[in-house]
């Protein structure tokens, strides 16, 4: 039965996640070793290593922050029963091109359809040279989403974030706030 | 994702058990009487089919759809007008036929078929389910075992649904696997019969299942199989098909099939890679690489598989595969980017830079140009 639940669980984490939440007020904040500044308030869910911020519910806007993913760990910190050499797993020494592939594959496994990624480029992430790119995809019901992802591979671990929202209205509305957060990222 | 649950539920209803008496074939153009229990099943399937028409993973390429539809029509004969074909972009080997004539083909099947004879066998097999009305037998069996309510709940879940209901239905679904095998044999026989009647080589059916079985054997427990469980891949099934057609002969339709799928095949390779179930992909890519017209393309994706897997010795294997792809002259520009990545890992910095430069020469508008240029600095 597990094999059928896996995609649903992945998607749930991306778009429907949540159990227990707290309010994040505008201003500077520390998140799992990162310092950032948010211009707007969010609701936070998740736990250390994977925080999920949303303003209107994760199906409408979701900012996922993954920190210090270690070699062998799933890039979205999934813990289902994949074998160690299969699935979208981080490995040390991963290039930016391969980090992008890893994220794209994990999203596809979560149920994203008609997924396109583009604009992979160097990006200063928390003061380190990292990567950034944009994505678009559809969910199972055909609703189109846009996303931006950025991250860095440093000291044998990977930290990254992805912001996902429906293309219509929500992505553009909140993109500027996520850009501000991205620009403010620093190592604590 | 509910898409998965929807497909699972659908497939649970599309094949059947053999515990009810054989029904007569449907009349051409027949719809079940509104008073019949079958009418309810049709209504469910028609509602599902409406959603399927706008599914985001539906392949809408007109040429491919026309090809598969025409082949289906040839195989279906008098039932041609009763069957509608939908191709879904899913990297798994599967096809399914609903009682109302909705035939669903997944692109993982099109990637794995080598020629028209193999595709025709699978389509003929599904038409065999339709002609034998297996799904109504299944429907009645499910009603008798009180599983139908949960199955319907999962079908409804296709529009965005409840995980809990789906979990329950998957239990019912799994419990019905064992009943489907006799019907699968019956549908196999129908598929073989139609292959012979249309002049296709019936041995290709067993050879397809031999290849599918080779992949299935690599599957780790707990991973989604590349071969959907309603179509059990087994030694028994492979041997039965091979034996049944041992003295057959006929056309393969290799060139025609490969030409028809060539434009979309790279995207199916990409989907297969995205599964990151490397053991099965390794078997598949090695098989496709042995087919001369596909050798270059398959070698490139085999290299990609090794690079992504990144196990011991895989970097060297990837480089060999990329070089083979280039030698065959059928690799996309991205092969140079991939060569650059593995050459960097091998410590061959200048060769890596040369590969990256070649990539940018061949793909000047590449969306990752800025990143690749950073590797050149």
XYZ file of C-alpha atoms in Angstrom:
565
model
C 0.000 0.000 0.000
C 2.922 2.250 0.684
C 3.734 2.708 -2.977
C 0.334 4.285 -3.582
C 0.516 6.654 -0.708
C 3.964 7.978 -1.507
C 3.050 10.521 -4.203
C 0.103 11.702 -2.164
C 2.290 12.199 0.869
C 4.848 14.128 -1.146
C 2.234 16.386 -2.601
C 0.648 16.829 0.758
C 3.943 18.117 2.052
C 4.258 20.530 -0.817
C 0.756 21.869 -1.135
C -1.317 20.660 1.770
C 1.183 20.345 4.520
C 0.614 21.149 8.083
C 0.130 20.143 11.622
C 0.527 22.814 14.226
C 1.391 26.316 13.111
C 2.706 29.627 14.415
C 2.597 33.200 13.183
C 5.737 34.726 11.675
C 5.645 38.497 12.040
C 7.308 40.842 9.530
C 10.913 41.599 10.361
C 14.159 39.731 10.970
C 14.030 36.106 12.012
C 16.288 33.137 12.570
C 15.387 29.863 10.870
C 17.497 26.747 11.402
C 20.883 28.413 11.061
C 19.739 31.067 8.592
C 19.046 34.729 9.262
C 16.358 36.341 7.098
C 14.028 39.298 6.953
C 10.429 38.998 5.806
C 8.406 42.045 4.746
C 5.069 40.314 5.374
C 3.639 37.910 7.908
C 3.364 34.174 7.318
C 2.063 31.108 9.065
C 4.825 28.619 9.786
C 4.535 24.847 9.947
C 7.044 22.044 9.892
C 10.069 21.407 12.034
C 13.829 21.892 12.035
C 15.263 21.201 8.613
C 12.007 21.728 6.755
C 9.904 24.816 7.442
C 6.789 25.646 5.451
C 5.556 29.213 5.345
C 2.242 30.222 3.830
C 0.021 33.297 3.749
C -3.293 31.893 2.510
C -2.867 28.139 2.768
C -0.210 25.977 1.166
C -2.260 25.284 -1.963
C -2.176 29.023 -2.692
C 1.326 29.955 -1.608
C 4.010 27.888 0.052
C 7.595 28.716 0.842
C 9.550 25.602 1.800
C 12.930 26.018 3.487
C 15.148 22.937 3.633
C 18.375 23.236 5.562
C 21.497 21.103 5.841
C 20.364 18.080 3.886
C 23.039 15.464 4.303
C 24.380 12.976 1.747
C 21.897 10.149 1.270
C 18.945 12.192 2.477
C 15.990 12.844 0.198
C 16.158 16.386 -1.139
C 12.681 17.028 0.283
C 13.460 15.169 3.463
C 11.080 12.342 2.662
C 11.542 9.292 4.817
C 9.537 6.654 3.006
C 11.046 3.324 2.142
C 13.200 4.068 -0.853
C 16.419 2.147 -1.157
C 19.547 4.119 -0.410
C 20.659 4.455 -4.015
C 17.251 5.370 -5.457
C 14.996 8.396 -5.289
C 15.933 12.071 -5.322
C 18.791 11.905 -2.837
C 21.454 14.489 -2.188
C 25.080 13.494 -2.545
C 28.159 15.482 -1.658
C 29.819 17.317 -4.512
C 26.588 17.798 -6.411
C 26.849 20.510 -9.078
C 24.188 23.183 -9.492
C 22.986 21.466 -12.659
C 22.532 18.255 -10.715
C 20.869 20.024 -7.794
C 18.329 21.405 -10.246
C 17.752 17.910 -11.652
C 17.289 16.551 -8.167
C 14.656 19.139 -7.281
C 12.847 18.690 -10.592
C 12.769 14.902 -10.171
C 11.477 15.220 -6.618
C 8.700 17.535 -7.787
C 7.745 15.144 -10.577
C 7.653 12.292 -8.092
C 5.334 14.394 -5.948
C 2.828 14.575 -8.787
C 3.793 17.762 -10.636
C 2.859 17.399 -14.293
C 4.058 19.170 -17.420
C 6.958 20.512 -15.397
C 9.403 22.916 -16.985
C 12.436 24.456 -15.316
C 14.536 27.232 -16.723
C 16.956 30.014 -16.011
C 19.477 28.093 -13.931
C 22.061 30.640 -12.890
C 24.557 31.376 -10.146
C 22.981 33.018 -7.151
C 24.347 34.265 -3.857
C 22.468 32.189 -1.293
C 23.072 33.149 2.340
C 26.392 34.647 1.352
C 27.594 31.584 -0.567
C 27.707 30.980 -4.294
C 24.708 28.851 -5.061
C 22.042 28.504 -7.693
C 18.630 29.711 -8.638
C 16.029 28.776 -11.249
C 12.331 29.062 -12.017
C 9.726 26.356 -12.660
C 6.208 25.938 -13.914
C 3.975 22.892 -13.620
C 0.383 21.709 -13.240
C -1.163 19.822 -10.371
C -3.424 16.799 -10.880
C -6.450 18.971 -11.490
C -4.605 20.988 -14.122
C -4.112 24.123 -12.022
C -0.938 25.841 -13.229
C 1.724 26.755 -10.702
C 4.902 28.808 -10.897
C 7.823 28.384 -8.583
C 11.270 29.719 -7.846
C 14.010 27.662 -6.247
C 17.392 28.681 -4.884
C 20.006 27.021 -2.768
C 23.609 26.151 -2.168
C 25.775 23.119 -1.595
C 28.268 23.888 1.116
C 30.376 21.790 3.479
C 28.832 18.592 2.193
C 25.244 19.622 2.843
C 22.547 21.298 0.795
C 20.227 24.081 1.873
C 17.547 25.375 -0.445
C 14.144 26.942 -0.657
C 11.280 26.790 -3.082
C 8.300 29.101 -3.373
C 5.232 27.674 -5.140
C 1.965 29.408 -5.965
C -0.740 29.299 -8.642
C 0.311 31.258 -11.727
C -2.896 33.183 -11.592
C -2.658 36.044 -9.084
C -0.835 34.417 -6.170
C 2.623 33.860 -7.627
C 3.063 37.427 -8.814
C 1.463 38.858 -5.683
C 3.915 37.169 -3.341
C 7.001 36.860 -5.526
C 8.333 40.231 -4.438
C 8.116 39.218 -0.769
C 10.006 36.006 -1.425
C 12.618 37.923 -3.424
C 13.107 40.142 -0.364
C 13.527 37.115 1.884
C 15.970 35.558 -0.558
C 18.016 38.749 -0.692
C 18.149 38.958 3.096
C 19.368 35.394 3.698
C 22.562 35.121 5.703
C 24.296 32.531 7.814
C 23.641 33.191 11.447
C -1.167 12.753 -5.580
C -4.757 12.075 -6.448
C -3.735 11.398 -10.040
C -2.141 8.209 -8.828
C -5.097 7.240 -6.783
C -7.386 7.934 -9.663
C -5.399 5.728 -11.987
C -5.224 3.035 -9.372
C -8.938 3.082 -8.808
C -9.671 3.164 -12.476
C -7.426 0.233 -13.152
C -8.948 -1.613 -10.279
C -12.238 -1.437 -12.118
C -10.868 -2.027 -15.566
C -9.716 -5.580 -15.194
C -11.442 -8.334 -13.522
C -11.911 -11.564 -11.784
C -13.057 -14.807 -13.264
C -15.510 -15.939 -10.700
C -18.644 -15.005 -12.635
C -19.825 -16.793 -15.776
C -18.486 -15.539 -19.110
C -20.708 -12.865 -20.630
C -21.502 -12.651 -24.347
C -19.545 -10.018 -26.309
C -21.199 -6.592 -26.443
C -23.182 -5.710 -29.534
C -21.620 -2.981 -31.663
C -22.689 0.411 -30.359
C -24.455 -1.184 -27.421
C -25.134 0.778 -24.268
C -26.361 -0.990 -21.156
C -29.995 -0.653 -20.243
C -30.639 2.079 -17.700
C -32.158 -0.517 -15.389
C -29.031 -2.668 -15.398
C -26.243 -2.604 -12.867
C -23.821 -2.111 -15.749
C -25.365 1.303 -16.441
C -24.040 2.501 -13.101
C -20.532 1.447 -13.993
C -20.789 3.188 -17.342
C -21.953 6.371 -15.672
C -18.910 6.299 -13.382
C -16.589 5.696 -16.286
C -18.113 8.400 -18.424
C -17.707 10.883 -15.599
C -14.092 9.828 -15.261
C -13.573 10.068 -19.021
C -14.812 13.663 -19.033
C -12.127 14.566 -16.529
C -9.548 12.572 -18.435
C -10.139 14.664 -21.542
C -8.647 17.648 -19.725
C -6.084 15.815 -17.609
C -2.799 17.729 -17.497
C -0.829 14.581 -18.238
C -2.833 13.716 -21.339
C -0.653 13.579 -24.482
C -2.411 15.657 -27.108
C 0.092 15.316 -29.952
C -2.233 14.846 -32.969
C 0.091 12.583 -34.969
C 0.752 10.161 -32.131
C -2.909 10.034 -31.162
C -3.928 9.387 -34.752
C -1.388 6.588 -35.057
C -2.436 4.780 -31.902
C -6.116 5.364 -32.649
C -5.810 3.957 -36.184
C -3.924 0.903 -34.976
C -6.539 0.367 -32.278
C -9.259 0.622 -34.890
C -7.624 -2.024 -37.054
C -7.414 -4.338 -34.084
C -10.909 -3.583 -32.822
C -12.558 -4.292 -36.169
C -16.301 -3.848 -35.840
C -15.852 -2.273 -32.385
C -13.693 0.551 -33.764
C -16.383 3.172 -33.271
C -16.969 2.110 -29.684
C -13.406 2.598 -28.463
C -11.709 5.898 -27.634
C -7.976 6.148 -26.979
C -6.299 8.370 -24.374
C -2.523 8.553 -24.031
C -1.265 9.659 -20.633
C 2.261 10.852 -19.924
C 3.180 8.392 -17.204
C 6.549 6.607 -17.061
C 5.071 3.195 -16.316
C 4.149 0.234 -18.467
C 0.405 0.158 -18.509
C -2.745 0.173 -20.575
C -6.332 -0.247 -19.445
C -9.740 -0.652 -21.011
C -12.992 0.519 -19.444
C -16.369 -1.094 -20.154
C -17.572 2.014 -21.969
C -14.745 1.763 -24.513
C -12.285 4.192 -22.890
C -8.798 2.857 -23.617
C -5.931 4.407 -21.663
C -2.290 3.989 -22.725
C 0.641 5.199 -20.631
C 3.750 6.531 -22.324
C 5.980 4.184 -20.332
C 4.445 1.439 -22.436
C 5.253 3.276 -25.661
C 8.857 3.698 -24.510
C 9.143 -0.011 -23.749
C 7.494 -1.369 -26.922
C 10.031 -1.899 -29.683
C 7.742 -2.204 -32.668
C 4.180 -2.038 -33.913
C 3.622 -5.748 -33.339
C 4.296 -5.311 -29.613
C 2.059 -2.263 -29.343
C -0.615 -4.095 -31.333
C -0.445 -7.000 -28.925
C -1.028 -4.769 -25.918
C -3.894 -2.955 -27.652
C -5.351 -6.278 -28.753
C -5.067 -7.553 -25.199
C -7.062 -4.557 -23.948
C -9.650 -4.987 -26.659
C -9.870 -8.584 -25.483
C -10.893 -7.284 -22.047
C -13.553 -5.146 -23.731
C -14.945 -7.907 -25.933
C -15.028 -10.329 -23.016
C -16.662 -7.677 -20.801
C -14.247 -8.446 -18.007
C -14.834 -5.194 -16.198
C -18.529 -5.841 -15.663
C -17.611 -9.208 -14.207
C -15.203 -7.367 -11.954
C -17.848 -4.838 -11.075
C -20.224 -7.575 -9.987
C -17.527 -9.285 -8.007
C -16.688 -6.038 -6.254
C -20.337 -5.492 -5.419
C -20.546 -8.962 -4.009
C -17.524 -8.350 -1.832
C -18.769 -4.934 -0.720
C -15.695 -3.221 -2.114
C -17.446 -1.129 -4.654
C -18.206 1.794 -2.388
C -14.598 2.353 -1.563
C -13.590 1.981 -5.193
C -16.051 4.649 -6.191
C -14.801 6.920 -3.452
C -11.351 6.709 -4.970
C -12.656 7.322 -8.436
C -14.285 10.452 -7.135
C -11.007 11.249 -5.460
C -9.590 11.883 -8.895
C -10.934 15.367 -8.637
C -8.826 16.012 -5.622
C -9.318 13.603 -3.022
C -9.095 12.053 0.218
C -6.048 10.088 1.067
C -7.823 8.085 3.737
C -10.511 6.832 1.357
C -7.875 5.958 -1.143
C -5.910 3.949 1.355
C -8.979 1.884 2.148
C -9.726 1.276 -1.488
C -6.207 0.249 -2.275
C -6.688 -2.582 0.156
C -9.736 -3.740 -1.794
C -7.897 -3.177 -5.018
C -4.932 -5.249 -3.957
C -7.201 -8.042 -2.794
C -8.547 -8.339 -6.321
C -5.197 -8.757 -8.076
C -5.259 -12.481 -7.665
C -8.527 -12.808 -9.541
C -7.340 -10.981 -12.600
C -4.825 -13.443 -13.904
C -7.216 -15.821 -15.611
C -8.781 -12.915 -17.425
C -5.330 -11.664 -18.325
C -4.645 -15.006 -19.986
C -7.922 -14.769 -21.854
C -7.051 -11.270 -23.038
C -3.540 -12.452 -24.009
C -5.097 -15.123 -26.211
C -7.311 -12.542 -27.862
C -4.329 -10.260 -28.465
C -2.327 -13.096 -30.039
C -5.274 -14.041 -32.237
C -5.584 -10.483 -33.551
C -1.822 -10.249 -34.167
C -1.984 -13.354 -36.350
C -5.094 -12.165 -38.193
C -3.463 -8.837 -39.042
C -0.174 -10.394 -40.126
C 1.987 -9.281 -37.192
C 4.649 -11.538 -35.748
C 2.962 -13.065 -32.664
C 6.343 -13.959 -31.157
C 6.831 -10.285 -30.391
C 4.230 -10.529 -27.615
C 6.251 -13.003 -25.578
C 9.425 -11.090 -26.310
C 7.853 -7.927 -24.916
C 6.842 -9.750 -21.756
C 10.293 -11.281 -21.449
C 11.749 -7.763 -21.493
C 9.159 -6.518 -19.030
C 9.871 -9.434 -16.735
C 13.605 -8.657 -16.840
C 12.788 -5.173 -15.563
C 10.310 -6.366 -12.984
C 12.856 -8.701 -11.435
C 15.014 -5.685 -10.596
C 12.346 -3.982 -8.575
C 13.001 -3.441 -4.933
C 10.140 -4.263 -2.635
C 8.318 -1.081 -1.674
C 9.079 0.728 -4.915
C 6.399 1.382 -7.462
C 6.851 -1.117 -10.239
C 7.422 0.083 -13.752
C 4.952 -2.611 -14.704
C 1.520 -2.083 -13.364
C 0.253 -4.852 -11.160
C -3.000 -5.440 -12.986
C -0.847 -6.758 -15.783
C 1.293 -9.149 -13.800
C 4.701 -9.722 -15.260
C 5.781 -13.209 -14.463
C 7.880 -16.015 -15.826
C 4.708 -18.024 -16.281
C 3.115 -15.368 -18.442
C 6.268 -14.800 -20.462
C 6.708 -18.534 -21.073
C 3.077 -19.029 -21.971
C 3.165 -16.242 -24.555
C 6.463 -17.405 -26.025
C 5.221 -20.965 -26.260
C 1.891 -20.008 -27.798
C 3.574 -18.172 -30.655
C 6.704 -20.242 -31.100
C 5.841 -21.233 -34.658
C 4.455 -17.841 -35.689
C 5.816 -15.329 -38.123
C 4.809 -12.002 -39.590
C 5.730 -8.342 -39.770
C 7.199 -6.381 -36.879
C 6.446 -2.874 -38.073
C 9.682 -1.718 -36.447
C 10.540 1.241 -38.687
C 7.001 2.564 -38.773
C 6.579 2.389 -35.001
C 9.937 3.982 -34.274
C 9.261 6.801 -36.721
C 5.887 7.496 -35.122
C 7.219 7.788 -31.587
C 10.592 9.400 -32.332
C 9.560 12.999 -31.678
C 8.150 12.355 -28.220
C 10.472 9.568 -27.121
C 13.094 11.895 -25.530
C 10.462 13.193 -23.127
C 9.590 9.592 -22.184
C 13.243 8.837 -21.551
C 13.380 11.925 -19.333
C 10.307 10.757 -17.414
C 11.838 7.334 -16.904
C 15.014 8.946 -15.558
C 12.990 11.159 -13.256
C 11.637 8.081 -11.480
C 15.172 7.461 -10.200
C 14.460 3.764 -9.953
C 17.810 3.047 -11.455
C 17.806 -0.743 -11.372
C 14.828 -0.981 -13.669
C 15.979 1.887 -15.887
C 19.388 0.246 -16.316
C 17.765 -2.882 -17.754
C 15.469 -0.882 -20.007
C 18.146 1.447 -21.366
C 20.556 -1.412 -22.055
C 17.828 -3.181 -24.050
C 16.974 -0.094 -26.081
C 20.631 0.684 -26.689
C 20.963 -2.697 -28.404
C 18.443 -1.592 -31.061
C 20.592 0.036 -33.774
C 18.313 2.986 -34.633
C 17.963 3.833 -30.948
C 21.538 3.134 -29.936
C 22.754 6.736 -29.783
C 19.698 8.136 -28.042
C 19.514 5.266 -25.563
C 23.247 5.515 -24.863
C 22.828 9.183 -23.947
C 20.066 8.419 -21.469
C 21.992 5.445 -20.140
C 24.816 7.900 -19.461
C 22.372 10.204 -17.723
C 21.201 7.302 -15.576
C 24.769 6.474 -14.530
C 25.539 10.132 -13.810
C 22.435 10.532 -11.664
C 22.956 7.230 -9.867
C 26.575 8.160 -9.132
C 27.530 4.798 -7.702
C 30.978 3.285 -7.768
C 32.320 3.358 -11.323
C 29.247 5.150 -12.650
C 31.108 8.301 -13.671
C 33.332 6.274 -15.996
C 30.322 4.337 -17.286
C 28.512 7.586 -17.962
C 31.444 8.956 -19.953
C 31.600 5.793 -22.050
C 27.874 6.028 -22.751
C 28.095 9.707 -23.727
C 30.985 8.966 -26.072
C 28.982 6.132 -27.633
C 26.018 8.466 -28.064
C 28.220 11.022 -29.790
C 29.754 8.365 -32.009
C 26.270 7.271 -33.048
C 25.443 10.862 -33.937
C 22.047 10.902 -32.265
C 22.745 12.704 -29.010
C 21.219 16.078 -28.088
C 23.502 19.075 -27.361
C 23.042 18.410 -23.645
C 25.339 15.396 -23.993
C 28.251 17.858 -24.007
C 27.051 19.487 -20.792
C 26.767 16.060 -19.193
C 30.227 15.092 -20.449
C 31.541 18.286 -18.897
C 29.995 17.395 -15.550
C 31.483 13.906 -15.418
C 34.851 15.067 -16.749
C 34.973 17.568 -13.893
C 34.329 14.754 -11.456
C 37.143 12.787 -13.044
C 39.474 15.733 -12.513
C 39.866 16.417 -16.227
C 39.282 20.149 -15.961
C 40.386 21.246 -19.422
C 38.402 18.497 -21.155
C 35.387 19.510 -19.060
C 35.718 23.139 -20.120
C 35.963 22.067 -23.742
C 32.773 20.020 -23.366
C 30.947 22.964 -21.773
C 32.106 25.272 -24.550
C 30.836 22.790 -27.133
C 27.485 22.648 -25.363
C 27.101 26.420 -25.505
C 28.137 26.469 -29.161
C 25.426 23.964 -30.016
C 22.801 25.417 -27.681
C 23.482 29.160 -27.564
C 20.016 29.859 -26.164
C 20.314 27.257 -23.398
C 18.403 28.420 -20.325
C 21.268 27.350 -18.067
C 23.843 29.307 -20.063
C 24.726 31.586 -17.153
C 25.519 28.605 -14.930
C 27.597 26.839 -17.580
C 29.497 30.057 -18.271
C 30.299 30.227 -14.575
C 31.903 26.776 -14.889
C 34.144 28.171 -17.618
C 35.522 30.980 -15.483
